[in-house]
Coordinates of N, CA, C and O in Angstrom, one line a residue:
M5 N -7.1 9.3 4.0 CA -8.2 9.1 3.2 C -8.0 7.9 2.3 O -6.9 7.8 1.6
I6 N -8.9 7.0 2.2 CA -8.8 5.8 1.4 C -9.8 5.9 0.3 O -11.0 6.0 0.5
K7 N -9.3 5.7 -1.0 CA -10.2 5.7 -2.1 C -10.1 4.4 -2.8 O -9.0 3.9 -3.1
V8 N -11.2 3.7 -3.0 CA -11.3 2.4 -3.6 C -11.8 2.5 -5.0 O -12.9 3.1 -5.2
V9 N -11.0 2.0 -5.9 CA -11.4 2.0 -7.4 C -11.6 0.6 -7.8 O -10.7 -0.3 -7.6
F10 N -12.6 0.4 -8.6 CA -12.9 -1.0 -9.1 C -12.6 -0.9 -10.6 O -13.1 -0.1 -11.3
K11 N -11.8 -1.9 -11.1 CA -11.4 -1.9 -12.5 C -11.7 -3.3 -13.0 O -11.2 -4.3 -12.5
D12 N -12.6 -3.4 -14.0 CA -13.1 -4.7 -14.6 C -13.7 -5.6 -13.5 O -13.5 -6.8 -13.5
L13 N -14.4 -5.0 -12.6 CA -14.9 -5.7 -11.4 C -16.2 -4.9 -11.0 O -16.1 -3.7 -10.9
E14 N -17.2 -5.6 -10.6 CA -18.4 -4.9 -10.2 C -18.2 -4.3 -8.8 O -17.5 -4.9 -8.0
K15 N -18.7 -3.1 -8.6 CA -18.6 -2.5 -7.3 C -19.3 -3.3 -6.2 O -20.4 -3.8 -6.4
S16 N -18.6 -3.4 -5.1 CA -19.1 -4.2 -4.0 C -18.9 -3.5 -2.7 O -17.7 -3.1 -2.4
D17 N -19.9 -3.4 -1.9 CA -19.7 -2.8 -0.5 C -18.9 -3.7 0.3 O -18.2 -3.2 1.2
L18 N -19.1 -5.0 0.2 CA -18.3 -6.0 1.0 C -16.8 -5.8 0.7 O -16.0 -5.8 1.6
A19 N -16.4 -5.7 -0.6 CA -15.0 -5.5 -0.9 C -14.5 -4.2 -0.4 O -13.4 -4.1 0.1
R20 N -15.3 -3.2 -0.5 CA -14.9 -1.9 0.0 C -14.7 -1.9 1.5 O -13.7 -1.4 2.0
E21 N -15.6 -2.6 2.2 CA -15.4 -2.7 3.7 C -14.2 -3.5 4.1 O -13.5 -3.2 5.0
A22 N -13.9 -4.6 3.3 CA -12.7 -5.4 3.6 C -11.5 -4.6 3.4 O -10.5 -4.7 4.2
V23 N -11.4 -3.7 2.4 CA -10.3 -2.8 2.1 C -10.1 -1.9 3.3 O -9.0 -1.7 3.8
E24 N -11.2 -1.2 3.7 CA -11.1 -0.3 4.8 C -10.7 -0.9 6.1 O -9.9 -0.4 6.8
E25 N -11.2 -2.1 6.3 CA -10.9 -2.8 7.6 C -9.4 -3.2 7.6 O -8.7 -3.0 8.6
R26 N -8.9 -3.7 6.5 CA -7.4 -4.1 6.4 C -6.5 -2.9 6.5 O -5.5 -2.9 7.2
F27 N -6.9 -1.8 5.8 CA -6.0 -0.6 5.9 C -6.2 0.1 7.2 O -5.2 0.8 7.6
Q28 N -7.2 -0.1 8.0 CA -7.3 0.5 9.3 C -6.3 -0.1 10.2 O -5.6 0.6 11.0
E29 N -6.0 -1.4 10.1 CA -4.9 -2.1 10.8 C -3.6 -1.5 10.5 O -2.7 -1.2 11.3
V30 N -3.3 -1.2 9.2 CA -2.1 -0.7 8.7 C -1.9 0.8 9.3 O -0.8 1.1 9.7
M31 N -3.0 1.5 9.2 CA -3.0 2.9 9.7 C -2.7 3.0 11.2 O -2.2 4.0 11.7
E32 N -3.2 2.0 11.9 CA -2.9 2.0 13.4 C -1.4 1.8 13.7 O -0.9 2.4 14.6
R33 N -0.7 1.1 12.8 CA 0.7 0.8 13.0 C 1.5 2.0 12.5 O 2.6 2.2 12.9
F34 N 1.0 2.7 11.5 CA 1.7 3.8 10.9 C 0.7 5.0 10.9 O 0.1 5.3 9.9
P35 N 0.7 5.8 12.0 CA -0.3 6.9 12.1 C -0.1 8.0 11.1 O -1.0 8.7 10.8
A36 N 1.1 8.1 10.5 CA 1.4 9.2 9.6 C 0.6 9.0 8.3 O 0.4 9.9 7.5
L37 N 0.1 7.8 8.1 CA -0.7 7.5 6.9 C -2.1 8.2 6.9 O -2.7 8.3 5.9
S38 N -2.6 8.6 8.1 CA -3.9 9.2 8.2 C -3.9 10.6 7.4 O -4.9 11.0 7.0
K39 N -2.7 11.2 7.2 CA -2.6 12.4 6.5 C -2.4 12.2 5.0 O -2.4 13.1 4.2
S40 N -2.1 10.9 4.6 CA -1.9 10.6 3.2 C -3.2 10.3 2.5 O -4.2 10.0 3.1
R41 N -3.1 10.3 1.1 CA -4.2 9.8 0.3 C -3.8 8.5 -0.2 O -2.7 8.3 -0.9
I42 N -4.6 7.5 0.0 CA -4.3 6.1 -0.4 C -5.4 5.7 -1.4 O -6.6 5.8 -1.2
V43 N -4.9 5.3 -2.6 CA -5.7 4.8 -3.7 C -5.5 3.3 -3.8 O -4.4 2.8 -4.0
V44 N -6.6 2.6 -3.6 CA -6.6 1.1 -3.7 C -7.4 0.7 -4.9 O -8.6 1.0 -5.0
T45 N -6.8 0.0 -5.9 CA -7.4 -0.4 -7.1 C -7.7 -1.9 -7.0 O -6.7 -2.7 -6.9
L46 N -8.9 -2.3 -7.1 CA -9.3 -3.7 -7.1 C -9.6 -4.1 -8.6 O -10.4 -3.4 -9.2
S47 N -9.0 -5.2 -9.1 CA -9.2 -5.5 -10.5 C -9.3 -7.0 -10.7 O -9.0 -7.8 -9.8
M48 N -9.8 -7.4 -11.8 CA -10.0 -8.8 -12.1 C -9.5 -9.0 -13.6 O -10.0 -8.3 -14.5
E49 N -8.7 -10.0 -13.8 CA -8.2 -10.4 -15.2 C -9.0 -11.6 -15.5 O -8.8 -12.6 -14.9
N50 N -9.7 -11.6 -16.6 CA -10.4 -12.7 -17.1 C -10.3 -12.8 -18.6 O -10.8 -11.9 -19.3
S51 N -9.6 -13.7 -19.1 CA -9.3 -13.8 -20.5 C -10.4 -14.7 -21.2 O -10.5 -15.9 -20.9
P52 N -11.1 -14.2 -22.2 CA -12.1 -15.0 -22.9 C -11.4 -16.0 -23.8 O -12.0 -17.0 -24.2
R53 N -10.2 -15.8 -24.2 CA -9.4 -16.7 -25.1 C -8.8 -17.9 -24.4 O -8.6 -18.9 -25.0
Q54 N -8.5 -17.7 -23.1 CA -7.8 -18.8 -22.4 C -8.7 -19.2 -21.2 O -9.2 -18.4 -20.5
G55 N -8.8 -20.5 -21.1 CA -9.6 -21.0 -20.0 C -8.7 -20.9 -18.7 O -7.5 -20.8 -18.7
G56 N -9.4 -21.1 -17.6 CA -8.6 -21.1 -16.3 C -9.3 -20.1 -15.3 O -10.3 -19.6 -15.5
L57 N -8.6 -20.1 -14.2 CA -9.1 -19.2 -13.1 C -9.0 -17.7 -13.4 O -8.1 -17.3 -14.1
D58 N -9.9 -17.0 -12.8 CA -9.8 -15.5 -12.8 C -8.6 -15.1 -11.9 O -8.3 -15.8 -10.9
L59 N -8.0 -14.0 -12.2 CA -6.9 -13.5 -11.4 C -7.3 -12.2 -10.8 O -7.6 -11.2 -11.6
F60 N -7.4 -12.1 -9.5 CA -7.7 -10.8 -8.9 C -6.5 -10.1 -8.5 O -5.5 -10.7 -8.0
G61 N -6.5 -8.8 -8.7 CA -5.3 -7.9 -8.3 C -5.7 -6.8 -7.4 O -6.9 -6.3 -7.5
V62 N -4.8 -6.5 -6.5 CA -5.0 -5.3 -5.6 C -3.8 -4.5 -5.7 O -2.7 -5.0 -5.6
K63 N -4.0 -3.2 -6.0 CA -2.8 -2.3 -6.2 C -3.1 -1.1 -5.2 O -4.2 -0.6 -5.2
T64 N -2.0 -0.7 -4.5 CA -2.2 0.5 -3.7 C -1.1 1.5 -4.0 O 0.0 1.1 -4.4
R65 N -1.5 2.7 -4.0 CA -0.6 3.8 -4.3 C -0.8 4.9 -3.2 O -2.0 5.3 -3.0
I66 N 0.2 5.3 -2.5 CA 0.2 6.3 -1.5 C 0.6 7.6 -2.0 O 1.7 7.7 -2.6
E67 N -0.2 8.6 -1.9 CA 0.1 9.9 -2.4 C 0.1 10.9 -1.2 O -0.7 10.8 -0.3
K68 N 1.0 11.8 -1.3 CA 1.1 12.9 -0.3 C 1.6 12.3 1.1 O 1.4 11.1 1.3
G69 N 2.1 13.2 1.9 CA 2.5 12.8 3.2 C 3.9 12.1 3.3 O 4.7 12.2 2.4
T70 N 4.2 11.5 4.4 CA 5.5 10.9 4.7 C 5.8 9.7 3.8 O 7.0 9.6 3.4
Y71 N 4.8 9.0 3.4 CA 5.1 7.8 2.6 C 4.7 8.0 1.1 O 4.4 7.0 0.4
D72 N 4.9 9.2 0.6 CA 4.5 9.5 -0.8 C 5.3 8.7 -1.7 O 6.6 8.6 -1.6
G73 N 4.7 8.1 -2.7 CA 5.4 7.4 -3.8 C 5.4 5.9 -3.5 O 6.0 5.2 -4.4
V74 N 4.9 5.4 -2.5 CA 4.9 3.9 -2.2 C 3.8 3.3 -3.1 O 2.7 3.7 -3.0
I75 N 4.2 2.3 -3.9 CA 3.3 1.6 -4.8 C 3.5 0.1 -4.6 O 4.7 -0.3 -4.5
L76 N 2.5 -0.6 -4.4 CA 2.6 -2.1 -4.2 C 1.4 -2.8 -4.9 O 0.3 -2.3 -4.8
E77 N 1.7 -3.9 -5.5 CA 0.6 -4.6 -6.2 C 0.8 -6.1 -6.0 O 1.9 -6.6 -6.0
K78 N -0.4 -6.8 -5.7 CA -0.4 -8.2 -5.5 C -1.6 -8.8 -6.2 O -2.6 -8.2 -6.4
S79 N -1.4 -10.1 -6.7 CA -2.5 -10.8 -7.3 C -2.6 -12.2 -6.7 O -1.7 -12.8 -6.2
A80 N -3.9 -12.7 -6.8 CA -4.1 -14.1 -6.3 C -5.5 -14.5 -7.0 O -6.2 -13.8 -7.6
S81 N -5.8 -15.8 -6.7 CA -7.0 -16.3 -7.3 C -8.3 -15.9 -6.5 O -9.4 -16.0 -7.0
S82 N -8.1 -15.2 -5.4 CA -9.2 -14.7 -4.6 C -8.8 -13.2 -4.3 O -7.7 -12.9 -3.9
L83 N -9.8 -12.4 -4.3 CA -9.6 -11.0 -4.1 C -9.2 -10.8 -2.6 O -8.3 -9.9 -2.3
Y84 N -9.8 -11.5 -1.7 CA -9.4 -11.3 -0.3 C -8.0 -11.9 0.1 O -7.4 -11.3 0.9
V85 N -7.6 -12.9 -0.6 CA -6.2 -13.4 -0.4 C -5.2 -12.4 -0.9 O -4.2 -12.1 -0.3
A86 N -5.5 -11.8 -2.1 CA -4.7 -10.8 -2.7 C -4.6 -9.5 -1.7 O -3.5 -9.0 -1.5
L87 N -5.7 -9.2 -1.2 CA -5.8 -8.0 -0.2 C -5.0 -8.3 1.0 O -4.2 -7.5 1.5
A88 N -5.1 -9.5 1.6 CA -4.4 -9.9 2.8 C -2.8 -9.9 2.5 O -2.0 -9.4 3.3
D89 N -2.5 -10.4 1.3 CA -1.1 -10.5 1.0 C -0.5 -9.1 0.8 O 0.6 -8.8 1.2
L90 N -1.3 -8.2 0.1 CA -0.8 -6.8 -0.1 C -0.6 -6.1 1.3 O 0.4 -5.4 1.4
C91 N -1.5 -6.2 2.2 CA -1.4 -5.5 3.5 C -0.2 -6.0 4.3 O 0.5 -5.3 4.9
E92 N 0.0 -7.3 4.2 CA 1.2 -7.9 4.9 C 2.5 -7.4 4.3 O 3.4 -7.0 5.1
H93 N 2.6 -7.3 3.0 CA 3.8 -6.8 2.4 C 3.9 -5.3 2.5 O 5.0 -4.7 2.5
L94 N 2.7 -4.6 2.6 CA 2.7 -3.1 2.8 C 3.3 -2.8 4.1 O 4.1 -1.8 4.2
L95 N 3.1 -3.5 5.1 CA 3.7 -3.3 6.4 C 5.2 -3.3 6.4 O 5.9 -2.4 6.9
E96 N 5.7 -4.3 5.7 CA 7.2 -4.4 5.5 C 7.7 -3.3 4.7 O 8.8 -2.7 5.0
R97 N 7.0 -2.9 3.6 CA 7.5 -1.9 2.7 C 7.5 -0.5 3.5 O 8.5 0.2 3.4
L98 N 6.5 -0.2 4.2 CA 6.4 1.0 5.0 C 7.5 1.1 6.1 O 8.1 2.1 6.3
N99 N 7.7 -0.1 6.7 CA 8.8 -0.1 7.7 C 10.1 0.1 7.1 O 10.9 0.9 7.6
R100 N 10.4 -0.5 5.9 CA 11.7 -0.2 5.2 C 11.8 1.2 4.8 O 12.9 1.8 4.9
F101 N 10.7 1.8 4.3 CA 10.7 3.2 3.9 C 11.1 4.1 5.0 O 11.8 5.0 4.8
S102 N 10.5 3.8 6.2 CA 10.8 4.6 7.4 C 12.2 4.5 7.8 O 12.9 5.5 8.1
D103 N 12.8 3.3 7.7 CA 14.2 3.1 8.1 C 15.1 3.8 7.1 O 16.1 4.4 7.5
K104 N 14.8 3.8 5.8 CA 15.7 4.5 4.9 C 15.7 6.0 5.1 O 16.7 6.6 5.1
K105 N 14.5 6.6 5.4 CA 14.5 8.0 5.7 C 15.3 8.3 7.0 O 16.0 9.3 7.1
R106 N 15.1 7.5 8.0 CA 15.8 7.7 9.3 C 17.4 7.6 9.1 O 18.1 8.4 9.6
V107 N 17.8 6.6 8.3 CA 19.3 6.5 8.0 C 19.8 7.7 7.2 O 20.9 8.2 7.5
K108 N 19.0 8.1 6.2 CA 19.5 9.3 5.5 C 19.6 10.6 6.3 O 20.5 11.3 6.2
S109 N 18.6 10.8 7.2 CA 18.7 12.0 8.1 C 19.8 11.9 9.1 O 20.5 12.9 9.4
R110 N 20.1 10.7 9.6 CA 21.2 10.5 10.5 C 22.5 10.8 9.7 O 23.4 11.4 10.3
N111 N 22.7 10.3 8.5 CA 23.9 10.6 7.8 C 24.1 12.0 7.5 O 25.2 12.6 7.6
I112 N 23.0 12.7 7.2 CA 23.1 14.2 7.0 C 23.5 14.9 8.3 O 24.4 15.8 8.3
E113 N 23.0 14.5 9.4 CA 23.3 15.1 10.7 C 24.8 14.8 11.0 O 25.5 15.7 11.5
R114 N 25.3 13.6 10.7 CA 26.7 13.2 11.0 C 27.6 14.1 10.2 O 28.6 14.6 10.6
K115 N 27.3 14.2 8.9 CA 28.1 15.1 8.0 C 28.2 16.5 8.5 O 29.2 17.1 8.5
F116 N 27.0 17.0 8.9 CA 26.9 18.4 9.4 C 27.8 18.5 10.7 O 28.5 19.5 10.9
A117 N 27.7 17.5 11.6 CA 28.4 17.5 12.9 C 29.9 17.5 12.6 O 30.7 18.1 13.3
Q118 N 30.3 16.7 11.6 CA 31.8 16.6 11.3 C 32.3 17.9 10.7 O 33.4 18.3 11.0
K119 N 31.5 18.6 9.9 CA 31.9 19.8 9.3 C 32.0 20.9 10.4 O 32.8 21.8 10.3
S120 N 31.1 20.8 11.4 CA 31.1 21.9 12.5 C 32.3 21.7 13.4 O 32.8 22.7 14.0
A121 N 32.7 20.4 13.6 CA 33.8 20.2 14.6 C 35.2 20.5 14.0 O 35.5 20.9 13.1

């Protein structure tokens, strides 16, 4: 389940669809995410005191399931660039997270096998 939250940004169906489309690709590569709750926060930083470009941020937090506790945040001058960057790095983070769990379970099995022998 994907929940999109808008912070300091007008709600947009186009942005919501872009998030769902990008995360659909991620969920295809990691099917265990379908059981998780994913909260995606879209935000914009705009300082009235300083001139310059607006900064768009995308933050994702995965709750429940296999990847519980994974948090990632990216910012860029465009919301869609930030979203693309986040999804690219999220794939790497989830892959690393899976590897860590697999290594830990292997080490536990090895220790158990050594004690049994």
